[in-house]
Coordinates of C-alpha atoms and ligand atoms in Angstrom, one line a residue:
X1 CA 0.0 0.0 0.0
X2 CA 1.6 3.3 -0.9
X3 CA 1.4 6.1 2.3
X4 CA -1.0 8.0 0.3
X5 CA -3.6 5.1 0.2
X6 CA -2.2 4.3 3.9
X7 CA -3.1 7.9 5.0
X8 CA -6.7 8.0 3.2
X9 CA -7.5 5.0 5.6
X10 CA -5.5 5.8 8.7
X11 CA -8.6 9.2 8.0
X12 CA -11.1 6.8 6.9
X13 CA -11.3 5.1 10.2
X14 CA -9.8 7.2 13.0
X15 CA -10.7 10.9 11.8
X16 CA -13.7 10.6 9.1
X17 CA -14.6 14.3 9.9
X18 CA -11.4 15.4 8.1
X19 CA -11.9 13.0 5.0
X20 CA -13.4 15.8 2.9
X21 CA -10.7 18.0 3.5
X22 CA -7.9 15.6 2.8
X23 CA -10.1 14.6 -0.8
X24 CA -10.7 18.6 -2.2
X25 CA -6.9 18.6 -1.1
X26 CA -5.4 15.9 -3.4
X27 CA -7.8 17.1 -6.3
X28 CA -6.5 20.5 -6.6
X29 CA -3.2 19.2 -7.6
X30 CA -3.5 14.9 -7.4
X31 CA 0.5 14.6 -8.9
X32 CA 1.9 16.9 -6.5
X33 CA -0.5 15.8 -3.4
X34 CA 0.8 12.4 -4.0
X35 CA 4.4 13.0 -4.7
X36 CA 4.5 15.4 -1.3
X37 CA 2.4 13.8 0.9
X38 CA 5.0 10.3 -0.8
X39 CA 7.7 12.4 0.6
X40 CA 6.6 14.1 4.0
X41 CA 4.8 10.9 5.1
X42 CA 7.8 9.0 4.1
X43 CA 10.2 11.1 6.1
X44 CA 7.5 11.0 9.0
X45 CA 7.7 7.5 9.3
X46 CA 11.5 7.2 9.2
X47 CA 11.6 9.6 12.4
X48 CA 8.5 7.6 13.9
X49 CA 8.6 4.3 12.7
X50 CA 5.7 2.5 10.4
X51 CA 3.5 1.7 12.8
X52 CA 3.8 5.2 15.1
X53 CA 4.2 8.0 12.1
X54 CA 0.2 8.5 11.3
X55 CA -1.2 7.9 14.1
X56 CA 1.7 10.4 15.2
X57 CA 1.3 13.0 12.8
X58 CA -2.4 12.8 11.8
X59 CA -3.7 12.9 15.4
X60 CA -1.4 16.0 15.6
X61 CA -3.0 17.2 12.6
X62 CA -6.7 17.3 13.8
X63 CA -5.9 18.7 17.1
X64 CA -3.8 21.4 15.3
X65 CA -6.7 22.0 13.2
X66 CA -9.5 22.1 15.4
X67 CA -7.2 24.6 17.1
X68 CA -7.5 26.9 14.4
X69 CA -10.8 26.8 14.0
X70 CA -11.4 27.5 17.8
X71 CA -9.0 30.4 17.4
X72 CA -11.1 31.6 14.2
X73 CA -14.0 31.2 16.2
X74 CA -12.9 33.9 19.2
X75 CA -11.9 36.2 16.6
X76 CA -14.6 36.3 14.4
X77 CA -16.9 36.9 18.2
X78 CA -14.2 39.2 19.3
X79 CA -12.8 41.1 16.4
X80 CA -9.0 41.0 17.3
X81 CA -6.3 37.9 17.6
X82 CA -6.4 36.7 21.2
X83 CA -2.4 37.7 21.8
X84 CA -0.5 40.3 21.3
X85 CA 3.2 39.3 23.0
X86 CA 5.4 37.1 21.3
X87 CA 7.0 36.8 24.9
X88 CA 3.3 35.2 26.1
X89 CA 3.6 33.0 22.9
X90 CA 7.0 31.7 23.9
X91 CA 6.0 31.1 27.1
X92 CA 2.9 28.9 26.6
X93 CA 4.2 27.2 22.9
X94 CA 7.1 28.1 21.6
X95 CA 9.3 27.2 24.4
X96 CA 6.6 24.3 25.4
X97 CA 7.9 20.8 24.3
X98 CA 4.6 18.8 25.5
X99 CA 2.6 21.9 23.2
X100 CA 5.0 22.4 20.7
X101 CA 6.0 18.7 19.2
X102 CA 2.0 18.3 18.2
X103 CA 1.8 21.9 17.0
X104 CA 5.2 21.1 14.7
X105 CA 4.2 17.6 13.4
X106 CA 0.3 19.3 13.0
X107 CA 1.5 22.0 11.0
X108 CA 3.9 19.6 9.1
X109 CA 1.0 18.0 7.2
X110 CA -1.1 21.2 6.8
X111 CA 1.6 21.5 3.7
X112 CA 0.0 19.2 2.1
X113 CA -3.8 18.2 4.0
X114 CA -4.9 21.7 3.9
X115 CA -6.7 22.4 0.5
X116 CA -5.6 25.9 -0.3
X117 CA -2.0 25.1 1.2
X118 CA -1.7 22.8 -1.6
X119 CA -1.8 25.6 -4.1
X120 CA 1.0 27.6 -1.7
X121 CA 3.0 24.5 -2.2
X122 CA 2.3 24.4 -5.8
X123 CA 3.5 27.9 -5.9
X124 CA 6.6 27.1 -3.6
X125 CA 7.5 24.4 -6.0
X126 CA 7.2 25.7 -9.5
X127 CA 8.2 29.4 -8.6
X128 CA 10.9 29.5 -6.1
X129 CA 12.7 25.8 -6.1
X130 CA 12.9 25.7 -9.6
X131 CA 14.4 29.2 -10.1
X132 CA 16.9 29.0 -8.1
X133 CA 20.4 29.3 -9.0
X134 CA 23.0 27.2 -9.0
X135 CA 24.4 25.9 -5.6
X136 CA 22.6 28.2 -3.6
X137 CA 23.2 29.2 -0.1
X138 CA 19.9 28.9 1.5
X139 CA 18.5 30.6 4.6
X140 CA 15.4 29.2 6.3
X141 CA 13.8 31.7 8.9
X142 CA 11.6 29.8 11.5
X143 CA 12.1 26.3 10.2
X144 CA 9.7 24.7 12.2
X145 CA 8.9 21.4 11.5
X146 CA 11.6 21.6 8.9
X147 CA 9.5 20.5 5.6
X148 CA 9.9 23.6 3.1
X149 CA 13.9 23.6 3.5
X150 CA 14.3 19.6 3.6
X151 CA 12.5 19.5 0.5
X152 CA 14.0 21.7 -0.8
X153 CA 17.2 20.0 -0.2
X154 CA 15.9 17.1 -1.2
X155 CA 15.2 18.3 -4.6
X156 CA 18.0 20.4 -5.4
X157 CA 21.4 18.8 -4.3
X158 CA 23.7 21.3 -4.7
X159 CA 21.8 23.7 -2.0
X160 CA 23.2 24.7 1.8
X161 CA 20.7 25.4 4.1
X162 CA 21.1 27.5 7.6
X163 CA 18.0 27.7 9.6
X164 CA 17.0 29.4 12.7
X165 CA 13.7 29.0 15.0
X166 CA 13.5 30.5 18.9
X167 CA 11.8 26.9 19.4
X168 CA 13.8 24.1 20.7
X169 CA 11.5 21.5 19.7
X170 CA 11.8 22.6 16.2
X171 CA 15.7 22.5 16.4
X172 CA 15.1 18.7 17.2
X173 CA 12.1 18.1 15.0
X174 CA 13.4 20.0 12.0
X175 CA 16.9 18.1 12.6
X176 CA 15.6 14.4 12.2
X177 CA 13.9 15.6 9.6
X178 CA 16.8 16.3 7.4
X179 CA 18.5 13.1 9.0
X180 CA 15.4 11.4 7.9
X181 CA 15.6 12.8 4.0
X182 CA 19.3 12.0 3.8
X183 CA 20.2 15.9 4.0
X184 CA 21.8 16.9 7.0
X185 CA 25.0 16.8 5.7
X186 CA 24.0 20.0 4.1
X187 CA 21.8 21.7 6.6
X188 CA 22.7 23.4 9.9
X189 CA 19.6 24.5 12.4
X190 CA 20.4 26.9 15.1
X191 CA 17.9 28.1 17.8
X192 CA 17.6 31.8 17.3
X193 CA 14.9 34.5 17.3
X194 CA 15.1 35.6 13.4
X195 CA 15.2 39.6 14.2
X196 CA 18.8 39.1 15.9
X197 CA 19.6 38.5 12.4
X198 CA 19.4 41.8 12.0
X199 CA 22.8 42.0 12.9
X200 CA 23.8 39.7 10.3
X201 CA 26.8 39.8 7.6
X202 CA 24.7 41.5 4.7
X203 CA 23.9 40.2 1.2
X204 CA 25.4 36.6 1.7
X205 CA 22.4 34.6 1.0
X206 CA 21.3 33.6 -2.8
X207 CA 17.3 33.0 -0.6
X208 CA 15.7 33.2 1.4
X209 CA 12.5 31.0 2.5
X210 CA 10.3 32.1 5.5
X211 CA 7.0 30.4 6.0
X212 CA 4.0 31.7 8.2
X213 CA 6.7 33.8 10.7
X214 CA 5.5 37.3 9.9
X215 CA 2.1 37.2 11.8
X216 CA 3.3 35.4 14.9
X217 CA 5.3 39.1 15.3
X218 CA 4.8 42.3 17.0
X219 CA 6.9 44.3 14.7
X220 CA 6.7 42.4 11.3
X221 CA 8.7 45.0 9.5
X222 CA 11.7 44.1 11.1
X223 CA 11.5 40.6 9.5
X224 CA 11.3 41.8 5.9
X225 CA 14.2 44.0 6.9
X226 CA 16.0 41.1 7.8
X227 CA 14.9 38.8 4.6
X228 CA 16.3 42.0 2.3
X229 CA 19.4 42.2 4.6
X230 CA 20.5 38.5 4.4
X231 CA 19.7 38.2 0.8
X232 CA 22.5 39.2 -2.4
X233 CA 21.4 41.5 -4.6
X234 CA 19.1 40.0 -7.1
X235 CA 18.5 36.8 -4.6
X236 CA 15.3 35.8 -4.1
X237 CA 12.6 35.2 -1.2
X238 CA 9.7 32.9 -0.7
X239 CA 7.8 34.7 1.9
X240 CA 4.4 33.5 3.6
X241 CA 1.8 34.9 5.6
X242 CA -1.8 34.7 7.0
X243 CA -4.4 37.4 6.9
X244 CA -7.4 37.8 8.9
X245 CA -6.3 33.9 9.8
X246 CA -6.2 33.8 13.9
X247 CA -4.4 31.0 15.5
X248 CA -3.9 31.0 19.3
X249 CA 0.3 32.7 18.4
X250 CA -0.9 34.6 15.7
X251 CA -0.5 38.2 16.7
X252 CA 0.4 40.9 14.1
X253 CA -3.1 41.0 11.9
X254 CA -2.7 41.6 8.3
X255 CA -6.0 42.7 6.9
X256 CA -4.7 43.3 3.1
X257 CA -2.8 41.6 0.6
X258 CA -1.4 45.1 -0.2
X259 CA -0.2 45.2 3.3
X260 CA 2.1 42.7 2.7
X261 CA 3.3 44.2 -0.8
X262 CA 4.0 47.0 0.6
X263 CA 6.4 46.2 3.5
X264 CA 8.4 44.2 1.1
X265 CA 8.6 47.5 -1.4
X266 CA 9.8 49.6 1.5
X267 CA 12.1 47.4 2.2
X268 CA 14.3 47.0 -1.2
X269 CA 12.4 43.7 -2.1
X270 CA 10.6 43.6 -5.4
X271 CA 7.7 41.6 -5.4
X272 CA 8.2 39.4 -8.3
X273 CA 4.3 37.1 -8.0
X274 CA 1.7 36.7 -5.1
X275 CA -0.3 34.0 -4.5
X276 CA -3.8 34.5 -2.1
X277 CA -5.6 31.7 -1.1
X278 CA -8.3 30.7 1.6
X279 CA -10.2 27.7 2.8
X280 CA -12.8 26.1 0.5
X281 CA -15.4 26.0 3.6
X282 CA -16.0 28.7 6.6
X283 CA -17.2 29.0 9.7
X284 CA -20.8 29.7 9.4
X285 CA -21.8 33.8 8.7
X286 CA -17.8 34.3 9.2
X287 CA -17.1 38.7 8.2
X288 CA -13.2 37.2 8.0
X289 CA -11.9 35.4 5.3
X290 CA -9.2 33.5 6.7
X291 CA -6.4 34.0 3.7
X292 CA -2.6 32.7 3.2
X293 CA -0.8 34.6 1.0
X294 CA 2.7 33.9 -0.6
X295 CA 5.0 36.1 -1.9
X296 CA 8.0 35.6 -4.4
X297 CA 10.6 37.9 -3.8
X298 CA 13.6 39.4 -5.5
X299 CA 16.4 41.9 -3.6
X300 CA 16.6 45.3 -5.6
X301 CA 20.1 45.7 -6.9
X302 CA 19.6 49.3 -6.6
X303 CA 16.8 51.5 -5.8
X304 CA 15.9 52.0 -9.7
X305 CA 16.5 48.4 -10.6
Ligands
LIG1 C1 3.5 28.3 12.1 S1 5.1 27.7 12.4 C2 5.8 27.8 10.8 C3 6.6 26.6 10.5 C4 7.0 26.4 9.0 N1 7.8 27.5 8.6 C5 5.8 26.3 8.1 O1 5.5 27.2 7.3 O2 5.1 25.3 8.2 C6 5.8 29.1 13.2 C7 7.3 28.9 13.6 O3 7.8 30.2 13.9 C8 8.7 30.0 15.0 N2 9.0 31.4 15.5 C9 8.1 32.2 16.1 N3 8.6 33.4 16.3 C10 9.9 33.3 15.9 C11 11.0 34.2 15.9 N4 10.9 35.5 16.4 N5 12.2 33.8 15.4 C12 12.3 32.5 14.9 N6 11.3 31.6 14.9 C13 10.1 32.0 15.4 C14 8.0 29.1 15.9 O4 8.9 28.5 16.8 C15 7.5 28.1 14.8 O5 8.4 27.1 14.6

């Protein structure tokens, strides 16, 4: 049985409710669905074992989910993300291992098991892994679970990757990982809150890729001044967000795709294609619309170019 067929009926029988979901997921793109979903789950069960990795990952998966949807529930009754610190965040996830390995392995197959995340990693794919050049020197800001570099990796041999997360459980998570995918040899995680990087060597990166980061800050400008900071001249970004998309360390609230677009224009980076996507099914009467957005990149060579 291939994982693919192995995860419809690990959902079949143990989470039924979040069958539909995983079906308008593999029909938006059935090649891709099965040859990430081939790879993740593979990884998955090489860090897990074959019997532990769905009940593992999948179980993390629909707590992670419901999660969401509780968040999106307080904010669409209260009109505002529930937290506003990232030191409250740290405190009860980040820095949580008992909270923060389901959240990582959760989030991990959202890639992939969420419908509209499937067109970000269509987008991730054919726009920003293919175009890079050759042997690029990679940056990863707040790894996570470690997928979107791994792959990555995985596809392109000749790629170095550095990443940094403030979590330790993604140090470790992200780390087997690689081990799992065969690519540690070319990846180095370090635990570090991505703004220090301000302080960063400039222009030494060929890209940058930063997944779902910029709304868990307070200050999300610093970020993209980091992103254009790290990056060469002419290298190029894969940046991701949510908009009006709470979850329970979601704190900066982007509103507009513009938003977005424009912090990146202030801050040297041209903004090369966007991508805006949001769930196929709402909360009942919802006013927000929760939306991920993803962003190609490219670092101005000068202010004209
Ligand atoms: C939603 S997860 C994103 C994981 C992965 N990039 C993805 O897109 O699936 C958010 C990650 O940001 C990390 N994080 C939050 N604030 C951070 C900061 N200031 N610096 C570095 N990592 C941070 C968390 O530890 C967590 O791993």
């Amino acid at each position: 049985m291939s994982r693919v067929q192995a995860l419809f009926s690990f959902v079949t029988e143990n989470h039924p409710r979040s069958l539909k979901g995983l079906e308008e997921s593999r029909a938006v793109a059935p090649e891709l669905f099965d040859e990430v979903a081939e790879k993740f789950l593979g990884w998955a069960a090489k860090v897990h074992g074959e019997t532990g990795y769905l009940p593992r990952c999948v179980d993390a998966f629909a707590i992670f989910s419901h999660d969401v949807l509780m968040s999106q529930a307080r904010y669409e009754a209260d009109g505002h993300y529930e937290n506003d610190s990232f030191a409250k965040c740290e405190e009860a996830v980040y820095g949580r291992r008992e909270v923060m390995d389901d959240y990582l392995w959760g989030v991990f197959l959202t890639n992939f098991m969420w419908a509209h995340h499937m067109d970000i990693t269509r987008f991730y794919k054919d726009r920003f892994i293919s175009k890079l050049p050759s042997a690029p020197k990679v940056v990863e800001l707040a790894p996570g679970h470690g997928g979107w570099g791994v792959w990555m990796l995985s596809e392109r041999p000749d790629a170095t990757l550095h990443g940094y997360d403030v979590s330790p459980s993604s140090i470790v998570i992200a780390s087997s990982v690689a081990e799992a995918a065969g690519v540690s040899g070319r990846v180095q995680y370090t635990r570090r809150n991505a703004l220090d990087l301000e302080s960063m060597p400039a222009g030494e990166a060929d890209a940058v890729i930063c997944s779902f980061l910029i709304e868990h800050l307070e200050e999300p400008w610093r970020l993209v001044a980091v992103i254009s900071r790290l990056l060469k001249p002419g290298g190029r970004a894969f940046l991701t967000g949510a908009l009006t998309a709470a979850q329970v360390d979601h704190i900066y609230e982007f509103r507009k795709e513009s938003e977005l677009v424009l912090l990146c224009e202030q801050h040297d980076l041209r903004v090369l294609e966007t991508i805006s996507v949001a769930p196929q099914r709402l909360l009942p009467k919802a006013r927000f619309l929760p939306r991920s957005m993803g962003l190609l990149l490219q670092r101005r060579k000068s202010d004209m170019w």
